[in-house]
PDB file of C-alpha atoms in Angstrom:
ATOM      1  CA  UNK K  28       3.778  15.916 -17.430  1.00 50.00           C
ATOM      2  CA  UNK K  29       0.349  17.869 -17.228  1.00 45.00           C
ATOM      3  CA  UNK K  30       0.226  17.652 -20.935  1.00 45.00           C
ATOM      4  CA  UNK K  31       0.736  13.804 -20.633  1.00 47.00           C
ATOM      5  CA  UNK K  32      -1.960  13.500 -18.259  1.00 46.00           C
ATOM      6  CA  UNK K  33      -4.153  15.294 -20.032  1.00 46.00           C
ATOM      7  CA  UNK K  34      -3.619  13.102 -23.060  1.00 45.00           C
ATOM      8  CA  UNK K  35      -4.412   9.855 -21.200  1.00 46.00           C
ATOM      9  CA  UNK K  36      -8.086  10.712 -20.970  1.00 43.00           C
ATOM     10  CA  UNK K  37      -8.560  10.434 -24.574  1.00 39.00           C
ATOM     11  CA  UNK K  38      -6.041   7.656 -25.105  1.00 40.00           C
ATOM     12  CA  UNK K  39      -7.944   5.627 -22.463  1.00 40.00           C
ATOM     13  CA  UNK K  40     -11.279   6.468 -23.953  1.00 37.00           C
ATOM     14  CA  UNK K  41     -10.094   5.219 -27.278  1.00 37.00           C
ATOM     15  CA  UNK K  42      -8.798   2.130 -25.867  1.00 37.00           C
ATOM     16  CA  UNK K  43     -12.612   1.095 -24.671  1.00 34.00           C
ATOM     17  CA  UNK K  44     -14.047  -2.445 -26.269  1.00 32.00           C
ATOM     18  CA  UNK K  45     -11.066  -3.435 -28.274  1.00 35.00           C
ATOM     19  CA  UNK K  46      -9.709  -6.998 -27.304  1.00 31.00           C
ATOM     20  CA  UNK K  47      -6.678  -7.961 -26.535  1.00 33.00           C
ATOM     21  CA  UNK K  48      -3.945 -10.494 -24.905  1.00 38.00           C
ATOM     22  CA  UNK K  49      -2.423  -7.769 -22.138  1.00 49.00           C
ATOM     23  CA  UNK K  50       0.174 -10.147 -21.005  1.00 60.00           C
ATOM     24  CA  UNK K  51      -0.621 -10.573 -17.469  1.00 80.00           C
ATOM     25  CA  UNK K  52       2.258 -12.643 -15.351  1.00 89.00           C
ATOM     26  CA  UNK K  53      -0.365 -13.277 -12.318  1.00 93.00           C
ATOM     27  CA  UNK K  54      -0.146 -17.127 -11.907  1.00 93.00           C
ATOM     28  CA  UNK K  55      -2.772 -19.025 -13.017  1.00 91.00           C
ATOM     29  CA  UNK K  56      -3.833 -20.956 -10.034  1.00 92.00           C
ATOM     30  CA  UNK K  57      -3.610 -18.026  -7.539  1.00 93.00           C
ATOM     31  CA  UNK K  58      -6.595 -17.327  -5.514  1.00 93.00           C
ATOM     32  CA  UNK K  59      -7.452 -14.388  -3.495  1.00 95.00           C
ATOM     33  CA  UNK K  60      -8.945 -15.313   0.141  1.00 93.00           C
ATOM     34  CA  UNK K  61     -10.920 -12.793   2.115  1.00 94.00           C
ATOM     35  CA  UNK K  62      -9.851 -12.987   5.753  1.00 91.00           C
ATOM     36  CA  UNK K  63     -12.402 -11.004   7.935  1.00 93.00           C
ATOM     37  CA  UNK K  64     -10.426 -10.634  11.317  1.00 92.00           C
ATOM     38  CA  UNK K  65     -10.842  -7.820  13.897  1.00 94.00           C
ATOM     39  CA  UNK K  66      -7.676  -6.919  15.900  1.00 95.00           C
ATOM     40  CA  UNK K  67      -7.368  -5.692  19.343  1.00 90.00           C
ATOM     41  CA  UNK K  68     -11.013  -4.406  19.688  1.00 88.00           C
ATOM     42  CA  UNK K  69     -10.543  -4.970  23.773  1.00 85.00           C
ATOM     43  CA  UNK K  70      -6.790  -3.551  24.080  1.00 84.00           C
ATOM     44  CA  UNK K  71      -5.610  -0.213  25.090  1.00 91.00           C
ATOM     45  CA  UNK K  72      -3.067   0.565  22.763  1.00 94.00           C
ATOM     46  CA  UNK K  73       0.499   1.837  24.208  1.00 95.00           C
ATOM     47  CA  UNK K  74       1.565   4.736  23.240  1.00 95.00           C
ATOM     48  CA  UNK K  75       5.181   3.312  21.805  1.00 97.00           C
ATOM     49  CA  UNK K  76       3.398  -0.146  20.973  1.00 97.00           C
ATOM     50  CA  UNK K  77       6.048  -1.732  18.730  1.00 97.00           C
ATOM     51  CA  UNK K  78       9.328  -3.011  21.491  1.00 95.00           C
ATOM     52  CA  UNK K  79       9.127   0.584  23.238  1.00 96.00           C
ATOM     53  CA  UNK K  80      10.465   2.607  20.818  1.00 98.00           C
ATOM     54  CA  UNK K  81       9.010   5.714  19.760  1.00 98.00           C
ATOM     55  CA  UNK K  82      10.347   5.526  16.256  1.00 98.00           C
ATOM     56  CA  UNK K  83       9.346   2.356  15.043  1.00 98.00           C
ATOM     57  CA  UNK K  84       5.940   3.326  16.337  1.00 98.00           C
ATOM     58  CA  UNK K  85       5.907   6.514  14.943  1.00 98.00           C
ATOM     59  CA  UNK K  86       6.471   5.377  11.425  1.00 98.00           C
ATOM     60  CA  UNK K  87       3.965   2.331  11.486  1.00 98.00           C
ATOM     61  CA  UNK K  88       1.329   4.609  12.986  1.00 98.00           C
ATOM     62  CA  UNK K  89       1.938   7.133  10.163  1.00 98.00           C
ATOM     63  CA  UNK K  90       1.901   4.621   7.212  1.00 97.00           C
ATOM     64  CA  UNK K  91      -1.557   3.171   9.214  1.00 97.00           C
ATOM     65  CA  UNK K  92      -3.606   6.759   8.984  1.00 97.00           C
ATOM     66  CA  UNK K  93      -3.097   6.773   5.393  1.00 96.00           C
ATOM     67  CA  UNK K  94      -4.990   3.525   4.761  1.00 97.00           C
ATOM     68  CA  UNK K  95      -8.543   3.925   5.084  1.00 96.00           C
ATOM     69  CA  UNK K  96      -8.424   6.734   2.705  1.00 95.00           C
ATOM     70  CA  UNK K  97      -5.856   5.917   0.356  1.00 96.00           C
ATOM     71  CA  UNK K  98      -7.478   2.297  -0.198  1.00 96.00           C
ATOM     72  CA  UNK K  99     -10.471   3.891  -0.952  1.00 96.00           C
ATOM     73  CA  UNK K 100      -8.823   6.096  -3.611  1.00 96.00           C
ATOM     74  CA  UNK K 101      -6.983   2.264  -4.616  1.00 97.00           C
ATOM     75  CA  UNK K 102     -10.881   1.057  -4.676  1.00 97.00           C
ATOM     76  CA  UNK K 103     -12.241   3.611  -6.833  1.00 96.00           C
ATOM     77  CA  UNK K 104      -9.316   4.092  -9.595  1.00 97.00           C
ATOM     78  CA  UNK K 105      -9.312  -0.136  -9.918  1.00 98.00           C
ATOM     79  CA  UNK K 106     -13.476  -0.115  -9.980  1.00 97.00           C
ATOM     80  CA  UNK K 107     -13.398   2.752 -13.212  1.00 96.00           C
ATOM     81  CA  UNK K 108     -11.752   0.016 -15.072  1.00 97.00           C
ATOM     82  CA  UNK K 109     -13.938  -2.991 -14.245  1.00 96.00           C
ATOM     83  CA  UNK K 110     -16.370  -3.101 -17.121  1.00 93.00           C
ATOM     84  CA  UNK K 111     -15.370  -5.432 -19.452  1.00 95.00           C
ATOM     85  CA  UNK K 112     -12.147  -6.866 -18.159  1.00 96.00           C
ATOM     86  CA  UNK K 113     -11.716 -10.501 -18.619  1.00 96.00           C
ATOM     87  CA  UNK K 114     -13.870 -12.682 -15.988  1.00 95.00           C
ATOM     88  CA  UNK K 115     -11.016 -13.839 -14.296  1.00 95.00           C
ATOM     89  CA  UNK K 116      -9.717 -10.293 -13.456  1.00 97.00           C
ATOM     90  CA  UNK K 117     -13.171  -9.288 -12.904  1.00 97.00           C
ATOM     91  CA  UNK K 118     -13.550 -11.523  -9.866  1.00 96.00           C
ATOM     92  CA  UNK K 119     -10.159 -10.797  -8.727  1.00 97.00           C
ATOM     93  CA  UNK K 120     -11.043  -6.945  -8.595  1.00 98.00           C
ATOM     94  CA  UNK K 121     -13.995  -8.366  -6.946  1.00 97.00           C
ATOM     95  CA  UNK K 122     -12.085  -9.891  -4.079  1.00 97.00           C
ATOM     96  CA  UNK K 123      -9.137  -7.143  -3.813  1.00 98.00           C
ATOM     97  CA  UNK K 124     -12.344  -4.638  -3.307  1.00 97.00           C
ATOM     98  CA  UNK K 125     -13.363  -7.026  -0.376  1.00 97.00           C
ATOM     99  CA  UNK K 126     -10.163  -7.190   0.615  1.00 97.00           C
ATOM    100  CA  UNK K 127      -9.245  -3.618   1.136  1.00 98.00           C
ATOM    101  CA  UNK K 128     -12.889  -3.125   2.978  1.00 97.00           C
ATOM    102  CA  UNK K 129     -11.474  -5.255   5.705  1.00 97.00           C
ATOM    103  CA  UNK K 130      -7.930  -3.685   5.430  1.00 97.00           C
ATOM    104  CA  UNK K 131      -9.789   0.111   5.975  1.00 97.00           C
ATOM    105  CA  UNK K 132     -11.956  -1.094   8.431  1.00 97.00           C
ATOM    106  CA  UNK K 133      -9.105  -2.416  10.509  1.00 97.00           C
ATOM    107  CA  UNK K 134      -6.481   0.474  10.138  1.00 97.00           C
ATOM    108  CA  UNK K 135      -9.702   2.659  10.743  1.00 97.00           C
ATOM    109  CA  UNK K 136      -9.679   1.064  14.391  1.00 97.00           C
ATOM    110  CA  UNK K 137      -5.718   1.103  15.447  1.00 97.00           C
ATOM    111  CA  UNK K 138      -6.030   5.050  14.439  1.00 97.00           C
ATOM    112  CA  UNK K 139      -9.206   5.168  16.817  1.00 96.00           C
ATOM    113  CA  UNK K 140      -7.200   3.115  19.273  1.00 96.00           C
ATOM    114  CA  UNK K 141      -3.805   5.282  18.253  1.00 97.00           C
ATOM    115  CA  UNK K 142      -6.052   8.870  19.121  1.00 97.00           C
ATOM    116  CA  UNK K 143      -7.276   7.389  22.395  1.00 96.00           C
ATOM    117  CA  UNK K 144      -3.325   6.928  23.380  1.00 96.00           C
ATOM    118  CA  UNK K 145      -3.069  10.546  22.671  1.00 96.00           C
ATOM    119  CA  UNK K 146      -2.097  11.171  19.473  1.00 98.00           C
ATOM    120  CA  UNK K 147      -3.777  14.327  17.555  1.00 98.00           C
ATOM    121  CA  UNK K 148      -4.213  13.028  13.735  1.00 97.00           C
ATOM    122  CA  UNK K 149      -6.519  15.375  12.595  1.00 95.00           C
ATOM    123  CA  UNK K 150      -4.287  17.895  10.237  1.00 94.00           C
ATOM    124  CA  UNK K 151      -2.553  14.595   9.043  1.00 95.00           C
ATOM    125  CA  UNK K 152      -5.776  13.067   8.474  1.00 95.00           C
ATOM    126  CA  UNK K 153      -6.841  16.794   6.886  1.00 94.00           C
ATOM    127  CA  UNK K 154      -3.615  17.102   4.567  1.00 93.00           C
ATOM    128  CA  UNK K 155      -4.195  13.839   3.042  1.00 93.00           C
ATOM    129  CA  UNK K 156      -8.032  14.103   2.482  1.00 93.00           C
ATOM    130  CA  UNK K 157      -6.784  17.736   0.845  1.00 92.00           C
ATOM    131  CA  UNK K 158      -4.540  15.355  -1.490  1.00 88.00           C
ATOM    132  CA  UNK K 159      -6.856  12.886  -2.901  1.00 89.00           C
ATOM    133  CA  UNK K 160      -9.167  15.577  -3.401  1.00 87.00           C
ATOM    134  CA  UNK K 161      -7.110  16.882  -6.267  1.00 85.00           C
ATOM    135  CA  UNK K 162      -6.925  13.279  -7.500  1.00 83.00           C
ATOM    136  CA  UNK K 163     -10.806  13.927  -8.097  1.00 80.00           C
ATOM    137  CA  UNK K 164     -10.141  16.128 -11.248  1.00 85.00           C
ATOM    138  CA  UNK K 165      -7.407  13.676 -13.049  1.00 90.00           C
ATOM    139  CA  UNK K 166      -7.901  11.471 -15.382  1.00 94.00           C
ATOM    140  CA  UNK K 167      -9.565   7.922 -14.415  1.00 95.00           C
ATOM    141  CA  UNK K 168      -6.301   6.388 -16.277  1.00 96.00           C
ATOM    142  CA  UNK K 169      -3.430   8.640 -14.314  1.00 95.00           C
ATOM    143  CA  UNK K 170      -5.464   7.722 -10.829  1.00 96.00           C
ATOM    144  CA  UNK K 171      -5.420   4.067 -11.932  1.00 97.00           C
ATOM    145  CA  UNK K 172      -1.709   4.476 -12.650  1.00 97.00           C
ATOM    146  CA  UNK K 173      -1.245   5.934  -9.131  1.00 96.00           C
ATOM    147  CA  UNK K 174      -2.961   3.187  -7.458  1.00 97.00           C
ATOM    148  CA  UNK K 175      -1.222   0.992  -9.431  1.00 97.00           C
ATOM    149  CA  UNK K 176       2.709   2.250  -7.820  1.00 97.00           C
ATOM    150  CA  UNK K 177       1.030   2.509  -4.769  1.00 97.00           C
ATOM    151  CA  UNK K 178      -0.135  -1.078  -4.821  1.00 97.00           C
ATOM    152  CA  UNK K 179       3.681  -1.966  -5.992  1.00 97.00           C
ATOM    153  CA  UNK K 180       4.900   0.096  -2.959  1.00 94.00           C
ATOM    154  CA  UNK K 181       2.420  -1.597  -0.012  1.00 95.00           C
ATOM    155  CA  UNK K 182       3.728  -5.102  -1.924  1.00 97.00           C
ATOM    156  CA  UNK K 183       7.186  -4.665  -1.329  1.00 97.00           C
ATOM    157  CA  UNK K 184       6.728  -3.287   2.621  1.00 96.00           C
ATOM    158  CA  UNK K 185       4.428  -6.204   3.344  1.00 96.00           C
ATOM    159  CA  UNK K 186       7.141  -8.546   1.694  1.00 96.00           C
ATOM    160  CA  UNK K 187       9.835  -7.320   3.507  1.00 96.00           C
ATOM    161  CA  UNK K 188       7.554  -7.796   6.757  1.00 95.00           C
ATOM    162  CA  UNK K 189       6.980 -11.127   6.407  1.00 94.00           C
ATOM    163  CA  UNK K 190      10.365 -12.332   5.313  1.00 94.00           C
ATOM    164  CA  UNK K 191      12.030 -10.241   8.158  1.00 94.00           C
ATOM    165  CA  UNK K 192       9.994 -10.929  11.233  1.00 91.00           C
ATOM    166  CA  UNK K 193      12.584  -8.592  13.007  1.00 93.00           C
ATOM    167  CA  UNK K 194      10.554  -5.756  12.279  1.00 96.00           C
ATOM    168  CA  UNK K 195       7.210  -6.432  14.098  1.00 95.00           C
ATOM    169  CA  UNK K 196       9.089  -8.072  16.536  1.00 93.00           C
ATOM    170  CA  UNK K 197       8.541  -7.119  20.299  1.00 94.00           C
ATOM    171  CA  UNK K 198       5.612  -5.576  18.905  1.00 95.00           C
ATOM    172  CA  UNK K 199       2.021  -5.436  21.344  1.00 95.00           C
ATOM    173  CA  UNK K 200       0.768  -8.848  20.142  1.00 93.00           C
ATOM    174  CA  UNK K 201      -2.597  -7.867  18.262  1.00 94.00           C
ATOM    175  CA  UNK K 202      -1.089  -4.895  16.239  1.00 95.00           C
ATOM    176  CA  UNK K 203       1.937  -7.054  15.329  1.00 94.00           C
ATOM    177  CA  UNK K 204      -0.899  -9.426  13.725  1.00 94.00           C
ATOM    178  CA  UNK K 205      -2.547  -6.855  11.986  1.00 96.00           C
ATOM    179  CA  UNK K 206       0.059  -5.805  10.502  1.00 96.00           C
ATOM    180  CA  UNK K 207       1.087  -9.388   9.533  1.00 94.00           C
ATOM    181  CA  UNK K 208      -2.596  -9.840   8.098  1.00 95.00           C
ATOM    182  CA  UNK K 209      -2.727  -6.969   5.865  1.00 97.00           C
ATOM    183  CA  UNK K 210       1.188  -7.870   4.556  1.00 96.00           C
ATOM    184  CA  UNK K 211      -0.060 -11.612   3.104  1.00 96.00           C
ATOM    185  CA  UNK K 212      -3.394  -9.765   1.534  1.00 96.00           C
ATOM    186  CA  UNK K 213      -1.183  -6.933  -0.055  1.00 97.00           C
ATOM    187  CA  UNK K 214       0.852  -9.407  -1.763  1.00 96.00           C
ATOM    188  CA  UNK K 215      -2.134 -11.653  -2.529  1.00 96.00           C
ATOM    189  CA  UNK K 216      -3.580  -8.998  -4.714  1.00 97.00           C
ATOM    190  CA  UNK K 217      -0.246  -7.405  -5.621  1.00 97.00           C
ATOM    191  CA  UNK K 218      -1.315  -8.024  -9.334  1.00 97.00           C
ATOM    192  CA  UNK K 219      -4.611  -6.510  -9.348  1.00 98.00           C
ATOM    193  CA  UNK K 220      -4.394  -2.719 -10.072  1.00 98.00           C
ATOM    194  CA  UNK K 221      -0.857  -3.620 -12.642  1.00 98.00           C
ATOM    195  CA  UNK K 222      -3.337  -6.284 -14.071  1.00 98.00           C
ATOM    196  CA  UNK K 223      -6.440  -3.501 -14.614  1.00 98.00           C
ATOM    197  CA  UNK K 224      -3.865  -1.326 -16.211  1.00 97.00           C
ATOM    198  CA  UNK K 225      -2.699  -3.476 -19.263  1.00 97.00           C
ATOM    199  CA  UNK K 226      -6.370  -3.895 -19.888  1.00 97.00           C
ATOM    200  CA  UNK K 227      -7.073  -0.660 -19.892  1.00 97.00           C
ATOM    201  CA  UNK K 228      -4.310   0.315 -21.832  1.00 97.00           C
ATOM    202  CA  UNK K 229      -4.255  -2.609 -24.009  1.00 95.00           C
ATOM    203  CA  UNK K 230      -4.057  -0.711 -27.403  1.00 94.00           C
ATOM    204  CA  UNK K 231      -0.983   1.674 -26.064  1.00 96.00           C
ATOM    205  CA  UNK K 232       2.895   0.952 -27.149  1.00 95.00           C
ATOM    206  CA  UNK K 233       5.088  -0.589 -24.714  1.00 93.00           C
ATOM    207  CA  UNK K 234       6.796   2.731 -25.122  1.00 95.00           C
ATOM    208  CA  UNK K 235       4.291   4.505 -23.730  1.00 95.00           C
ATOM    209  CA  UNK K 236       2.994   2.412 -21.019  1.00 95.00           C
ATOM    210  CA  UNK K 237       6.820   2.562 -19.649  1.00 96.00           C
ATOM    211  CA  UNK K 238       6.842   6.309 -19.742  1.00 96.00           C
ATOM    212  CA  UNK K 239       3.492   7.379 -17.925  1.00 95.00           C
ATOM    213  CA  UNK K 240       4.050   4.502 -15.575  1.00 96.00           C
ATOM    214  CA  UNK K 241       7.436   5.401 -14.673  1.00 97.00           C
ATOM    215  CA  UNK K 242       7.107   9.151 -14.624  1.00 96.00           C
ATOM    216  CA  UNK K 243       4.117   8.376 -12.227  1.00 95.00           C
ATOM    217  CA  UNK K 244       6.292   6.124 -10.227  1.00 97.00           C
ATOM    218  CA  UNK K 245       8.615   9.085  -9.168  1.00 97.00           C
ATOM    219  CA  UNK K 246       6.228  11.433  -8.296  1.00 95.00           C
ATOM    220  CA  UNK K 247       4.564   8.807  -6.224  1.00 95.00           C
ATOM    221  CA  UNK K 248       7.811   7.807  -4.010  1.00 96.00           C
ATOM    222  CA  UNK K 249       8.663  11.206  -3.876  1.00 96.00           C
ATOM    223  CA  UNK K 250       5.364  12.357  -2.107  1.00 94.00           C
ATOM    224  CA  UNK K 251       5.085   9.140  -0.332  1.00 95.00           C
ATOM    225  CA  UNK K 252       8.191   9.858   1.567  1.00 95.00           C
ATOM    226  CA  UNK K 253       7.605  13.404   2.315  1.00 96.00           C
ATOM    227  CA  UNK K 254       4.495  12.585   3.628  1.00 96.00           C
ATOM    228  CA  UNK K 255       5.201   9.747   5.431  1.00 96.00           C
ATOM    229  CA  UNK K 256       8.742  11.388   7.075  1.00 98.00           C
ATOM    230  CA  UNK K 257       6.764  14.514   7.948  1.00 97.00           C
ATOM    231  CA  UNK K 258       3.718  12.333   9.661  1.00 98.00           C
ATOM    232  CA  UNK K 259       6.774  10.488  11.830  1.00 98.00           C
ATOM    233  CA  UNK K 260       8.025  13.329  12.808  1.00 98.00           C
ATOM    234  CA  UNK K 261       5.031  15.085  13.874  1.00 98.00           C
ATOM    235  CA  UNK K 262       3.993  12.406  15.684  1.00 98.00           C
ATOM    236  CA  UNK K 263       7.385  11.987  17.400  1.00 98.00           C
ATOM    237  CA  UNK K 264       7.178  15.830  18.567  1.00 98.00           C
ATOM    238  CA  UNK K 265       3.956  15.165  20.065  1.00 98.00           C
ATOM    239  CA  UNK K 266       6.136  12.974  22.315  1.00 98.00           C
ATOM    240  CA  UNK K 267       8.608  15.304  23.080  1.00 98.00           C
ATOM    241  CA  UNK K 268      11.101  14.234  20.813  1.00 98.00           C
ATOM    242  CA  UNK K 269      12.160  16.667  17.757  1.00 98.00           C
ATOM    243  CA  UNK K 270      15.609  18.321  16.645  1.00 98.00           C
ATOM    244  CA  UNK K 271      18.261  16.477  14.321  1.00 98.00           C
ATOM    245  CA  UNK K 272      19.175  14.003  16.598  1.00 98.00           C
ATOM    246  CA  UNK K 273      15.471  12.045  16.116  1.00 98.00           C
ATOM    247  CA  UNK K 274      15.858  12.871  12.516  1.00 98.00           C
ATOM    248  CA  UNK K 275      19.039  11.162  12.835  1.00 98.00           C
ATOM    249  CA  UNK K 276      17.333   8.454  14.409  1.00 98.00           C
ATOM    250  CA  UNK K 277      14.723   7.858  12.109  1.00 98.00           C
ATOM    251  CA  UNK K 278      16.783   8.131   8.670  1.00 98.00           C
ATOM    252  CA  UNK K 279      19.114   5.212  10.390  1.00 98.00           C
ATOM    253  CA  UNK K 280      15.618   3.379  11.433  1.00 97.00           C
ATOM    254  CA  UNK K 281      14.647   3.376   7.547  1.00 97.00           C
ATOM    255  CA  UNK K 282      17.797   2.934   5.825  1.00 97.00           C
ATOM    256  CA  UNK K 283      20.254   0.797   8.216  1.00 97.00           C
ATOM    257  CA  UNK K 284      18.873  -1.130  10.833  1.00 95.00           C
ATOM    258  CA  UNK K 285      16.504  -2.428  10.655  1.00 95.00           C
ATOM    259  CA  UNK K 286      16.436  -0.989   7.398  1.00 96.00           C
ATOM    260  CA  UNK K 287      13.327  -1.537   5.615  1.00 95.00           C
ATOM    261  CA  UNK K 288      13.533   1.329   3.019  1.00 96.00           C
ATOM    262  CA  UNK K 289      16.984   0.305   1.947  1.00 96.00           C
ATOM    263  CA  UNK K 290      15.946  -3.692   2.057  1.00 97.00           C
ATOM    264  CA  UNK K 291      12.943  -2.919  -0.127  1.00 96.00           C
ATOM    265  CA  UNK K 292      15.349  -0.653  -2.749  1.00 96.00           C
ATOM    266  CA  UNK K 293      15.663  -3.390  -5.341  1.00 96.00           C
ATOM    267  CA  UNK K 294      12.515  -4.445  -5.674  1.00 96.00           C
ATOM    268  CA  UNK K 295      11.378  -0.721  -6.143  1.00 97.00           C
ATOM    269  CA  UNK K 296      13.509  -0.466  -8.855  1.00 97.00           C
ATOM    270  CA  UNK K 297      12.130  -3.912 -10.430  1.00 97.00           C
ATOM    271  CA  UNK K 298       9.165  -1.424 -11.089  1.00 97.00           C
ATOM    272  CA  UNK K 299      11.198   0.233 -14.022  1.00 97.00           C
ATOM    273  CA  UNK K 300      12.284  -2.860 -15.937  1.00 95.00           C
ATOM    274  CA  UNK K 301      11.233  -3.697 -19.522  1.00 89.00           C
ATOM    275  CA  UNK K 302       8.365  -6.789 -18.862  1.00 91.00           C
ATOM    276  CA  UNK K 303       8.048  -6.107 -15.182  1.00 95.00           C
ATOM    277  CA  UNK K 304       4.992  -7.662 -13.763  1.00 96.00           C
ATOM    278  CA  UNK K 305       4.483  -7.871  -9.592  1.00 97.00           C
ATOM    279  CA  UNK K 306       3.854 -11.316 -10.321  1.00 97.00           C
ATOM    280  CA  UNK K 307       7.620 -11.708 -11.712  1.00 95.00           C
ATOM    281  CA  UNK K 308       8.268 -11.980  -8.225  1.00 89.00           C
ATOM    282  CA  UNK K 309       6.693 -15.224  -6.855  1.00 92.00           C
ATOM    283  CA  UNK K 310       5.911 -14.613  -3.009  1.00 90.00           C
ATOM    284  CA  UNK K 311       3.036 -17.257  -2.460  1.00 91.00           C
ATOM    285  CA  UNK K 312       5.672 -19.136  -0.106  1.00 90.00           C
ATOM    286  CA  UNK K 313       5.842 -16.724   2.199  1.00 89.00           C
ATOM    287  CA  UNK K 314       1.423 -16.247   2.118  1.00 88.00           C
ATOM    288  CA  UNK K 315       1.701 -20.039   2.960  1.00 85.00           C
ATOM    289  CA  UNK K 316       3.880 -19.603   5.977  1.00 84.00           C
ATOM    290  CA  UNK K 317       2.101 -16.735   7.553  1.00 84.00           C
ATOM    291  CA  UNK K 318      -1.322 -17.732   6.812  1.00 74.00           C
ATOM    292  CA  UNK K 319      -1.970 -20.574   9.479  1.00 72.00           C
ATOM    293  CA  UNK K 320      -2.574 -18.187  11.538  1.00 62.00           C
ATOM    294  CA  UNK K 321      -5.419 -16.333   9.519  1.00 55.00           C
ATOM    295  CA  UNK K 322      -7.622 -18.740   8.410  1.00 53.00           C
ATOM    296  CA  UNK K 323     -10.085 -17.888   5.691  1.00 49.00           C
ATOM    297  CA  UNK K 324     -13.531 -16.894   6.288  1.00 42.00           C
ATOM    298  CA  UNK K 325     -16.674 -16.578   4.576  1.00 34.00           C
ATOM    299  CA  UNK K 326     -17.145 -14.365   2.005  1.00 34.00           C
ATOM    300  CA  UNK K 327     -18.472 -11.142   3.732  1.00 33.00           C
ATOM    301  CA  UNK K 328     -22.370  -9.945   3.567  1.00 28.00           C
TER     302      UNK K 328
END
């Protein structure tokens, strides 16, 4: 693997200026709409803010601290890539950039308001700072592929969130809606970092797009949900609650009801198909149903 990695620096260097069709499934007449809303500014946030129940709250509030960092890290590996895409991908990077601005600035605030409920973030926050540090000495192209299963992963969550309202439901009102928010941007932009990729790797086999992509795939879910199971559970023992039981508790939270890492299974494995694009997957209908109530804005400043 270290050896592949290694070898993607000079096969992404080599793949600079020369054009190419990269076979992009994003439909043609998508747009991507900045929505600049602020979300419970005013409210004290409860401590178990989704339908009283430390669990659910527990795992939302660990996937939120991850946000304004990681979609930095998503920012940076999609803007390495930028210069000379086609113009149409150009100004999409454009608006997923402004996107994901609003989406950090946001989570940025519930972890404020999250702290001030008395939660202690700080080694979580200091773990995954450590992590993306090491990103820093990777190749531009393995980062990009990174962001790339990442972006596939916050996709399929913020699909299954929409088309299950079950999950947010009995949530505190204005964190319900942020979450809501940043599930119809996700999959507005779900294309974006896959789409940067075959440019960037444009003159590469099929072959070998499949293999660094997958392989990168694997390692991603595999951190993502040691990470994410360890945050939960810290979190839940700073309520008091640890031992197998809430392990129990949580692993039947994920996987049966209501179940959203089971539910989102086959799309995740969509990822490892021959021809998969995000955009294979059509989810405008749902953006259209949920977006009433988040009108677009102005472009930001």
């Amino acid at each position: 693997m270290t050896a592949d990695l290694q070898a993607l620096d000079v096969a992404s260097a080599a793949s600079a200026g020369k054009a190419a069709a990269h076979g992009s499934a994003t439909p043609a007449d998508l747009e991507l709409v900045v929505r600049d809303r602020r979300f419970g500014r005013e409210r004290k946030l409860p401590r178990w803010w989704l339908n009283n129940d430390p669990i659910a709250s527990a795992w939302y509030n660990a996937l939120s601290l991850t946000f304004p960092r990681g979609e930095a890290f998503f920012i940076e590996s999609v803007k390495a890539f930028r210069e000379g895409t086609p113009p149409r991908l150009e100004a999409e990077i454009r608006d997923f950039i402004r996107q994901e601005i609003n989406h950090t600035r946001e989570h940025v605030a519930f972890n404020r308001a999250a702290t001030e409920a008395g939660y202690d973030l700080s080694e979580m926050e200091r773990r995954l700072a450590e992590n993306l540090d090491e990103a820093k000495g990777r190749p531009p192209i393995a980062n990009l592929a990174t962001t790339m299963a990442l972006e596939h992963f916050t996709a399929i969550l913020a699909l299954e969130l929409l088309r299950t309202p079950a999950h947010l439901r009995g949530g505190e009102e204005e964190t319900a809606n942020l979450w809501r928010w940043h599930a119809i941007e996700e999959i507005e932009h779900k294309g974006v970092a896959y789409d940067t990729w075959l440019h960037a790797t444009r003159d590469w086999s099929r072959w070998k797009r499949w293999k660094i992509k997958s392989l990168l795939m694997l390692a991603v879910t595999r951190e993502f949900f040691i990470h994410r199971i360890d945050d939960t559970l810290e979190l839940l023992r700073q309520d008091g609650l640890t031992g197998w039981k809430i392990k129990a508790r949580l692993a039947a939270y994920l996987l049966v009801k209501p179940g959203l890492v089971s539910r989102i299974l086959p799309l995740w494995l969509s990822y490892f198909l021959p021809g998969f694009h995000p955009w294979n997957h059509d989810d405008r209908a749902l953006i259209g149903k949920a977006e009433r109530d988040f009108p677009a804005t102005a472009a930001l400043a």
